[in-house]
Amino acid sequence: AAALDAEATSRQRDAALREAEAGRDFLDSLVNALPNPLFVKDREHRLVLVNDEFVQWAGQAREALIGHVDDKIVAEGRAAESWKEDELAFANRGEHLTEIVSRLPHARARNILQCKTVVTLGDGKQYLVGTTIPIDDLVAARERAEASERFLDAILDAVPQPLFVKDRDHRWVRMNRAFADVVGLPREQLLGRKDAEVMREDLAEIAYREDDN
């Protein structure tokens, strides 16, 4: 009977191991199917899981990454910042987004958006799940838009007459320096506001009527 019990226990153990292995294979396949780098850290900031994209991004073998903290991967200054971001995510237990410039020895600098989220398992253990999304195109587009805005402001400021643009709610959305000088307030204090907020009520009413005509 004892031998039968031992055999049954062994079969159960083997089945449990096969099930656990199958679950791990499924998890690996799932995370490796993601198009962006993904990593998981334990509460001590050690990497416990990385996908293929993360391995390629880090430029190191998976075996050299698992069990290590960020200072084994990125520059010391960035590693310290990442540690603080991890702690903030663990403390708030929410999503933490950071836009950074990734600088790795084997690759050119890239703009990335890093998202870190903390999950808590049934046994109370916490893990940080992070993903990195390349945003070079987005940053380039934003810089072009900002350059266009600066160019437009420069053109408007070159006009000596006061100029302004309002939206349908009578709020100033753009103006030149000459207009701000006439009102007597810095441009930053006027944008997004209405006439009634910076001038007499009767003058504001006149301005509103002119806007609507």
mmCIF file of N, CA and C in Angstrom, residues 104-211:
data_model
loop_
_atom_site.group_PDB
_atom_site.id
_atom_site.type_symbol
_atom_site.label_atom_id
_atom_site.label_comp_id
_atom_site.label_asym_id
_atom_site.label_seq_id
_atom_site.Cartn_x
_atom_site.Cartn_y
_atom_site.Cartn_z
ATOM 1 N N LEU A 104 21.947 53.415 -24.339
ATOM 2 C CA LEU A 104 22.605 52.139 -24.071
ATOM 3 C C LEU A 104 23.881 52.069 -24.895
ATOM 4 N N PRO A 105 24.918 51.399 -24.366
ATOM 5 C CA PRO A 105 26.219 51.375 -25.048
ATOM 6 C C PRO A 105 26.164 50.844 -26.471
ATOM 7 N N HIS A 106 25.255 49.901 -26.743
ATOM 8 C CA HIS A 106 25.243 49.228 -28.035
ATOM 9 C C HIS A 106 24.293 49.864 -29.038
ATOM 10 N N ALA A 107 23.554 50.913 -28.639
ATOM 11 C CA ALA A 107 22.513 51.461 -29.520
ATOM 12 C C ALA A 107 22.504 52.976 -29.452
ATOM 13 N N ARG A 108 21.917 53.571 -30.477
ATOM 14 C CA ARG A 108 21.775 55.023 -30.512
ATOM 15 C C ARG A 108 20.738 55.455 -29.472
ATOM 16 N N ALA A 109 20.830 56.702 -29.079
ATOM 17 C CA ALA A 109 19.867 57.243 -28.123
ATOM 18 C C ALA A 109 18.473 57.241 -28.741
ATOM 19 N N ARG A 110 17.486 56.836 -27.954
ATOM 20 C CA ARG A 110 16.101 56.779 -28.435
ATOM 21 C C ARG A 110 15.172 57.380 -27.392
ATOM 22 N N ASN A 111 14.136 58.039 -27.883
ATOM 23 C CA ASN A 111 13.087 58.543 -26.992
ATOM 24 C C ASN A 111 12.100 57.410 -26.730
ATOM 25 N N ILE A 112 11.836 57.141 -25.459
ATOM 26 C CA ILE A 112 10.899 56.079 -25.127
ATOM 27 C C ILE A 112 9.938 56.551 -24.037
ATOM 28 N N LEU A 113 8.763 55.952 -24.041
ATOM 29 C CA LEU A 113 7.792 56.147 -22.971
ATOM 30 C C LEU A 113 7.768 54.864 -22.157
ATOM 31 N N GLN A 114 8.093 54.983 -20.884
ATOM 32 C CA GLN A 114 8.142 53.795 -20.030
ATOM 33 C C GLN A 114 6.955 53.803 -19.079
ATOM 34 N N CYS A 115 6.226 52.695 -19.077
ATOM 35 C CA CYS A 115 5.045 52.545 -18.226
ATOM 36 C C CYS A 115 5.323 51.467 -17.186
ATOM 37 N N LYS A 116 5.132 51.796 -15.913
ATOM 38 C CA LYS A 116 5.359 50.842 -14.828
ATOM 39 C C LYS A 116 4.091 50.709 -14.000
ATOM 40 N N THR A 117 3.680 49.462 -13.769
ATOM 41 C CA THR A 117 2.479 49.169 -13.001
ATOM 42 C C THR A 117 2.784 48.059 -12.001
ATOM 43 N N VAL A 118 2.277 48.194 -10.796
ATOM 44 C CA VAL A 118 2.521 47.195 -9.740
ATOM 45 C C VAL A 118 1.332 46.244 -9.644
ATOM 46 N N VAL A 119 1.624 44.948 -9.578
ATOM 47 C CA VAL A 119 0.582 43.935 -9.377
ATOM 48 C C VAL A 119 0.883 43.202 -8.076
ATOM 49 N N THR A 120 -0.181 42.820 -7.380
ATOM 50 C CA THR A 120 -0.050 42.088 -6.121
ATOM 51 C C THR A 120 -0.677 40.714 -6.281
ATOM 52 N N LEU A 121 0.085 39.667 -6.015
ATOM 53 C CA LEU A 121 -0.406 38.305 -6.162
ATOM 54 C C LEU A 121 -1.179 37.861 -4.925
ATOM 55 N N GLY A 122 -1.768 36.681 -5.017
ATOM 56 C CA GLY A 122 -2.576 36.166 -3.920
ATOM 57 C C GLY A 122 -1.812 35.980 -2.624
ATOM 58 N N ASP A 123 -0.483 35.726 -2.731
ATOM 59 C CA ASP A 123 0.313 35.537 -1.518
ATOM 60 C C ASP A 123 0.832 36.850 -0.956
ATOM 61 N N GLY A 124 0.412 37.963 -1.551
ATOM 62 C CA GLY A 124 0.817 39.273 -1.047
ATOM 63 C C GLY A 124 2.079 39.833 -1.679
ATOM 64 N N LYS A 125 2.788 39.041 -2.454
ATOM 65 C CA LYS A 125 4.011 39.517 -3.082
ATOM 66 C C LYS A 125 3.688 40.518 -4.185
ATOM 67 N N GLN A 126 4.503 41.552 -4.269
ATOM 68 C CA GLN A 126 4.306 42.594 -5.266
ATOM 69 C C GLN A 126 5.374 42.494 -6.357
ATOM 70 N N TYR A 127 4.930 42.753 -7.569
ATOM 71 C CA TYR A 127 5.839 42.775 -8.717
ATOM 72 C C TYR A 127 5.539 44.015 -9.557
ATOM 73 N N LEU A 128 6.579 44.528 -10.141
ATOM 74 C CA LEU A 128 6.441 45.691 -11.019
ATOM 75 C C LEU A 128 6.548 45.243 -12.463
ATOM 76 N N VAL A 129 5.518 45.548 -13.242
ATOM 77 C CA VAL A 129 5.496 45.196 -14.660
ATOM 78 C C VAL A 129 5.737 46.470 -15.469
ATOM 79 N N GLY A 130 6.748 46.424 -16.321
ATOM 80 C CA GLY A 130 7.090 47.607 -17.092
ATOM 81 C C GLY A 130 7.154 47.328 -18.580
ATOM 82 N N THR A 131 6.773 48.314 -19.365
ATOM 83 C CA THR A 131 6.894 48.237 -20.815
ATOM 84 C C THR A 131 7.520 49.532 -21.319
ATOM 85 N N THR A 132 8.228 49.433 -22.427
ATOM 86 C CA THR A 132 8.811 50.617 -23.041
ATOM 87 C C THR A 132 8.291 50.730 -24.468
ATOM 88 N N ILE A 133 7.874 51.934 -24.817
ATOM 89 C CA ILE A 133 7.300 52.193 -26.139
ATOM 90 C C ILE A 133 8.155 53.241 -26.836
ATOM 91 N N PRO A 134 8.705 52.945 -28.009
ATOM 92 C CA PRO A 134 9.495 53.947 -28.730
ATOM 93 C C PRO A 134 8.612 55.085 -29.212
ATOM 94 N N ILE A 135 9.051 56.323 -28.997
ATOM 95 C CA ILE A 135 8.238 57.482 -29.390
ATOM 96 C C ILE A 135 9.079 58.496 -30.155
ATOM 97 N N ASP A 136 10.111 58.037 -30.861
ATOM 98 C CA ASP A 136 10.948 58.963 -31.632
ATOM 99 C C ASP A 136 10.105 59.783 -32.611
ATOM 100 N N ASP A 137 9.194 59.127 -33.330
ATOM 101 C CA ASP A 137 8.365 59.821 -34.309
ATOM 102 C C ASP A 137 7.462 60.848 -33.636
ATOM 103 N N LEU A 138 6.916 60.477 -32.483
ATOM 104 C CA LEU A 138 6.038 61.389 -31.752
ATOM 105 C C LEU A 138 6.801 62.605 -31.267
ATOM 106 N N VAL A 139 8.003 62.384 -30.723
ATOM 107 C CA VAL A 139 8.815 63.499 -30.232
ATOM 108 C C VAL A 139 9.216 64.418 -31.380
ATOM 109 N N ALA A 140 9.585 63.825 -32.516
ATOM 110 C CA ALA A 140 9.962 64.626 -33.678
ATOM 111 C C ALA A 140 8.785 65.475 -34.160
ATOM 112 N N ALA A 141 7.581 64.868 -34.189
ATOM 113 C CA ALA A 141 6.392 65.606 -34.609
ATOM 114 C C ALA A 141 6.074 66.731 -33.627
ATOM 115 N N ARG A 142 6.248 66.458 -32.348
ATOM 116 C CA ARG A 142 5.985 67.485 -31.330
ATOM 117 C C ARG A 142 6.974 68.637 -31.457
ATOM 118 N N GLU A 143 8.236 68.303 -31.716
ATOM 119 C CA GLU A 143 9.242 69.349 -31.870
ATOM 120 C C GLU A 143 8.963 70.199 -33.106
ATOM 121 N N ARG A 144 8.498 69.555 -34.196
ATOM 122 C CA ARG A 144 8.145 70.326 -35.392
ATOM 123 C C ARG A 144 6.972 71.255 -35.105
ATOM 124 N N ALA A 145 5.982 70.745 -34.358
ATOM 125 C CA ALA A 145 4.820 71.568 -34.026
ATOM 126 C C ALA A 145 5.230 72.754 -33.149
ATOM 127 N N GLU A 146 6.103 72.495 -32.182
ATOM 128 C CA GLU A 146 6.566 73.577 -31.308
ATOM 129 C C GLU A 146 7.363 74.611 -32.088
ATOM 130 N N ALA A 147 8.170 74.132 -33.043
ATOM 131 C CA ALA A 147 8.931 75.058 -33.885
ATOM 132 C C ALA A 147 7.993 75.917 -34.730
ATOM 133 N N SER A 148 6.920 75.308 -35.241
ATOM 134 C CA SER A 148 5.933 76.057 -36.029
ATOM 135 C C SER A 148 5.241 77.104 -35.163
ATOM 136 N N GLU A 149 4.925 76.737 -33.913
ATOM 137 C CA GLU A 149 4.293 77.685 -32.996
ATOM 138 C C GLU A 149 5.213 78.866 -32.727
ATOM 139 N N ARG A 150 6.499 78.586 -32.500
ATOM 140 C CA ARG A 150 7.452 79.674 -32.239
ATOM 141 C C ARG A 150 7.596 80.576 -33.465
ATOM 142 N N PHE A 151 7.596 79.970 -34.650
ATOM 143 C CA PHE A 151 7.704 80.742 -35.882
ATOM 144 C C PHE A 151 6.489 81.653 -36.051
ATOM 145 N N LEU A 152 5.287 81.109 -35.790
ATOM 146 C CA LEU A 152 4.072 81.901 -35.914
ATOM 147 C C LEU A 152 4.075 83.050 -34.917
ATOM 148 N N ASP A 153 4.491 82.782 -33.672
ATOM 149 C CA ASP A 153 4.555 83.843 -32.667
ATOM 150 C C ASP A 153 5.524 84.934 -33.099
ATOM 151 N N ALA A 154 6.645 84.534 -33.679
ATOM 152 C CA ALA A 154 7.628 85.525 -34.130
ATOM 153 C C ALA A 154 7.047 86.402 -35.231
ATOM 154 N N ILE A 155 6.298 85.809 -36.168
ATOM 155 C CA ILE A 155 5.667 86.576 -37.243
ATOM 156 C C ILE A 155 4.646 87.560 -36.666
ATOM 157 N N LEU A 156 3.808 87.074 -35.749
ATOM 158 C CA LEU A 156 2.791 87.950 -35.157
ATOM 159 C C LEU A 156 3.428 89.078 -34.361
ATOM 160 N N ASP A 157 4.487 88.778 -33.633
ATOM 161 C CA ASP A 157 5.139 89.806 -32.824
ATOM 162 C C ASP A 157 5.830 90.858 -33.682
ATOM 163 N N ALA A 158 6.125 90.518 -34.935
ATOM 164 C CA ALA A 158 6.754 91.490 -35.836
ATOM 165 C C ALA A 158 5.749 92.508 -36.362
ATOM 166 N N VAL A 159 4.440 92.213 -36.184
ATOM 167 C CA VAL A 159 3.393 93.146 -36.627
ATOM 168 C C VAL A 159 3.209 94.198 -35.536
ATOM 169 N N PRO A 160 3.317 95.485 -35.885
ATOM 170 C CA PRO A 160 3.233 96.524 -34.844
ATOM 171 C C PRO A 160 1.823 96.743 -34.308
ATOM 172 N N GLN A 161 0.783 96.414 -35.112
ATOM 173 C CA GLN A 161 -0.591 96.602 -34.645
ATOM 174 C C GLN A 161 -1.001 95.462 -33.708
ATOM 175 N N PRO A 162 -1.832 95.777 -32.698
ATOM 176 C CA PRO A 162 -2.321 94.717 -31.801
ATOM 177 C C PRO A 162 -3.156 93.686 -32.557
ATOM 178 N N LEU A 163 -2.855 92.416 -32.370
ATOM 179 C CA LEU A 163 -3.588 91.326 -33.006
ATOM 180 C C LEU A 163 -3.945 90.286 -31.957
ATOM 181 N N PHE A 164 -5.127 89.674 -32.119
ATOM 182 C CA PHE A 164 -5.507 88.592 -31.219
ATOM 183 C C PHE A 164 -6.459 87.651 -31.933
ATOM 184 N N VAL A 165 -6.571 86.429 -31.412
ATOM 185 C CA VAL A 165 -7.511 85.424 -31.908
ATOM 186 C C VAL A 165 -8.272 84.881 -30.699
ATOM 187 N N LYS A 166 -9.619 84.785 -30.851
ATOM 188 C CA LYS A 166 -10.458 84.238 -29.789
ATOM 189 C C LYS A 166 -11.174 82.984 -30.273
ATOM 190 N N ASP A 167 -11.537 82.125 -29.327
ATOM 191 C CA ASP A 167 -12.383 80.987 -29.682
ATOM 192 C C ASP A 167 -13.852 81.391 -29.564
ATOM 193 N N ARG A 168 -14.756 80.430 -29.763
ATOM 194 C CA ARG A 168 -16.197 80.734 -29.766
ATOM 195 C C ARG A 168 -16.685 81.174 -28.394
ATOM 196 N N ASP A 169 -15.943 80.886 -27.345
ATOM 197 C CA ASP A 169 -16.325 81.283 -25.987
ATOM 198 C C ASP A 169 -15.682 82.597 -25.579
ATOM 199 N N HIS A 170 -15.139 83.316 -26.563
ATOM 200 C CA HIS A 170 -14.533 84.636 -26.335
ATOM 201 C C HIS A 170 -13.225 84.559 -25.543
ATOM 202 N N ARG A 171 -12.600 83.429 -25.522
ATOM 203 C CA ARG A 171 -11.314 83.311 -24.824
ATOM 204 C C ARG A 171 -10.177 83.554 -25.818
ATOM 205 N N TRP A 172 -9.179 84.295 -25.380
ATOM 206 C CA TRP A 172 -8.020 84.533 -26.218
ATOM 207 C C TRP A 172 -7.197 83.247 -26.353
ATOM 208 N N VAL A 173 -6.922 82.870 -27.563
ATOM 209 C CA VAL A 173 -6.117 81.672 -27.806
ATOM 210 C C VAL A 173 -4.768 82.018 -28.449
ATOM 211 N N ARG A 174 -4.667 83.215 -28.990
ATOM 212 C CA ARG A 174 -3.394 83.673 -29.542
ATOM 213 C C ARG A 174 -3.408 85.196 -29.619
ATOM 214 N N MET A 175 -2.253 85.790 -29.465
ATOM 215 C CA MET A 175 -2.134 87.249 -29.547
ATOM 216 C C MET A 175 -0.676 87.609 -29.791
ATOM 217 N N ASN A 176 -0.454 88.837 -30.247
ATOM 218 C CA ASN A 176 0.929 89.268 -30.400
ATOM 219 C C ASN A 176 1.346 90.131 -29.213
ATOM 220 N N ARG A 177 2.609 90.495 -29.201
ATOM 221 C CA ARG A 177 3.157 91.254 -28.081
ATOM 222 C C ARG A 177 2.518 92.634 -27.998
ATOM 223 N N ALA A 178 2.206 93.223 -29.172
ATOM 224 C CA ALA A 178 1.610 94.557 -29.182
ATOM 225 C C ALA A 178 0.258 94.565 -28.466
ATOM 226 N N PHE A 179 -0.546 93.510 -28.663
ATOM 227 C CA PHE A 179 -1.841 93.441 -27.994
ATOM 228 C C PHE A 179 -1.658 93.299 -26.484
ATOM 229 N N ALA A 180 -0.735 92.450 -26.064
ATOM 230 C CA ALA A 180 -0.491 92.279 -24.632
ATOM 231 C C ALA A 180 -0.038 93.585 -23.997
ATOM 232 N N ASP A 181 0.761 94.356 -24.734
ATOM 233 C CA ASP A 181 1.222 95.644 -24.209
ATOM 234 C C ASP A 181 0.063 96.617 -24.042
ATOM 235 N N VAL A 182 -0.891 96.600 -24.982
ATOM 236 C CA VAL A 182 -2.056 97.480 -24.880
ATOM 237 C C VAL A 182 -2.886 97.127 -23.651
ATOM 238 N N VAL A 183 -3.107 95.844 -23.426
ATOM 239 C CA VAL A 183 -3.889 95.406 -22.269
ATOM 240 C C VAL A 183 -3.123 95.661 -20.974
ATOM 241 N N GLY A 184 -1.803 95.559 -21.050
ATOM 242 C CA GLY A 184 -0.988 95.822 -19.873
ATOM 243 C C GLY A 184 -0.704 94.612 -19.016
ATOM 244 N N LEU A 185 -0.823 93.430 -19.620
ATOM 245 C CA LEU A 185 -0.541 92.189 -18.893
ATOM 246 C C LEU A 185 0.323 91.287 -19.768
ATOM 247 N N PRO A 186 1.136 90.437 -19.150
ATOM 248 C CA PRO A 186 1.925 89.492 -19.944
ATOM 249 C C PRO A 186 1.018 88.552 -20.736
ATOM 250 N N ARG A 187 1.491 88.131 -21.890
ATOM 251 C CA ARG A 187 0.715 87.242 -22.751
ATOM 252 C C ARG A 187 0.284 85.992 -21.994
ATOM 253 N N GLU A 188 1.171 85.436 -21.144
ATOM 254 C CA GLU A 188 0.869 84.196 -20.419
ATOM 255 C C GLU A 188 -0.337 84.363 -19.493
ATOM 256 N N GLN A 189 -0.577 85.605 -19.011
ATOM 257 C CA GLN A 189 -1.708 85.833 -18.114
ATOM 258 C C GLN A 189 -3.006 86.126 -18.863
ATOM 259 N N LEU A 190 -2.921 86.295 -20.165
ATOM 260 C CA LEU A 190 -4.107 86.594 -20.958
ATOM 261 C C LEU A 190 -4.655 85.384 -21.701
ATOM 262 N N LEU A 191 -3.780 84.519 -22.178
ATOM 263 C CA LEU A 191 -4.222 83.367 -22.960
ATOM 264 C C LEU A 191 -5.161 82.484 -22.151
ATOM 265 N N GLY A 192 -6.295 82.149 -22.766
ATOM 266 C CA GLY A 192 -7.292 81.310 -22.102
ATOM 267 C C GLY A 192 -8.300 82.086 -21.271
ATOM 268 N N ARG A 193 -8.138 83.413 -21.191
ATOM 269 C CA ARG A 193 -9.057 84.233 -20.385
ATOM 270 C C ARG A 193 -9.982 85.046 -21.286
ATOM 271 N N LYS A 194 -11.008 85.657 -20.664
ATOM 272 C CA LYS A 194 -11.978 86.481 -21.380
ATOM 273 C C LYS A 194 -11.765 87.955 -21.045
ATOM 274 N N ASP A 195 -12.381 88.820 -21.864
ATOM 275 C CA ASP A 195 -12.274 90.267 -21.649
ATOM 276 C C ASP A 195 -12.717 90.658 -20.240
ATOM 277 N N ALA A 196 -13.833 90.061 -19.783
ATOM 278 C CA ALA A 196 -14.396 90.450 -18.495
ATOM 279 C C ALA A 196 -13.461 90.138 -17.332
ATOM 280 N N GLU A 197 -12.499 89.302 -17.551
ATOM 281 C CA GLU A 197 -11.578 88.938 -16.480
ATOM 282 C C GLU A 197 -10.442 89.938 -16.331
ATOM 283 N N VAL A 198 -10.264 90.804 -17.317
ATOM 284 C CA VAL A 198 -9.111 91.719 -17.256
ATOM 285 C C VAL A 198 -9.491 93.176 -17.516
ATOM 286 N N MET A 199 -10.772 93.470 -17.799
ATOM 287 C CA MET A 199 -11.160 94.864 -18.067
ATOM 288 C C MET A 199 -12.526 95.145 -17.472
ATOM 289 N N ARG A 200 -12.939 96.416 -17.537
ATOM 290 C CA ARG A 200 -14.229 96.811 -16.989
ATOM 291 C C ARG A 200 -15.358 96.068 -17.672
ATOM 292 N N GLU A 201 -16.462 95.884 -16.928
ATOM 293 C CA GLU A 201 -17.585 95.101 -17.442
ATOM 294 C C GLU A 201 -18.186 95.725 -18.692
ATOM 295 N N ASP A 202 -18.310 97.070 -18.729
ATOM 296 C CA ASP A 202 -18.923 97.708 -19.879
ATOM 297 C C ASP A 202 -18.066 97.549 -21.129
ATOM 298 N N LEU A 203 -16.724 97.614 -20.955
ATOM 299 C CA LEU A 203 -15.832 97.427 -22.090
ATOM 300 C C LEU A 203 -15.860 95.969 -22.570
ATOM 301 N N ALA A 204 -15.977 95.062 -21.627
ATOM 302 C CA ALA A 204 -16.051 93.648 -21.992
ATOM 303 C C ALA A 204 -17.318 93.363 -22.793
ATOM 304 N N GLU A 205 -18.443 93.977 -22.385
ATOM 305 C CA GLU A 205 -19.699 93.764 -23.101
ATOM 306 C C GLU A 205 -19.606 94.295 -24.531
ATOM 307 N N ILE A 206 -18.947 95.426 -24.698
ATOM 308 C CA ILE A 206 -18.752 95.967 -26.046
ATOM 309 C C ILE A 206 -17.921 95.006 -26.885
ATOM 310 N N ALA A 207 -16.860 94.455 -26.277
ATOM 311 C CA ALA A 207 -15.990 93.522 -26.997
ATOM 312 C C ALA A 207 -16.753 92.268 -27.400
ATOM 313 N N TYR A 208 -17.626 91.774 -26.510
ATOM 314 C CA TYR A 208 -18.393 90.572 -26.824
ATOM 315 C C TYR A 208 -19.360 90.819 -27.973
ATOM 316 N N ARG A 209 -19.994 92.002 -27.982
ATOM 317 C CA ARG A 209 -20.933 92.319 -29.052
ATOM 318 C C ARG A 209 -20.193 92.412 -30.394
ATOM 319 N N GLU A 210 -18.999 93.000 -30.368
ATOM 320 C CA GLU A 210 -18.207 93.085 -31.600
ATOM 321 C C GLU A 210 -17.790 91.696 -32.072
ATOM 322 N N ASP A 211 -17.478 90.815 -31.127
ATOM 323 C CA ASP A 211 -17.101 89.454 -31.494
ATOM 324 C C ASP A 211 -18.246 88.729 -32.207
#
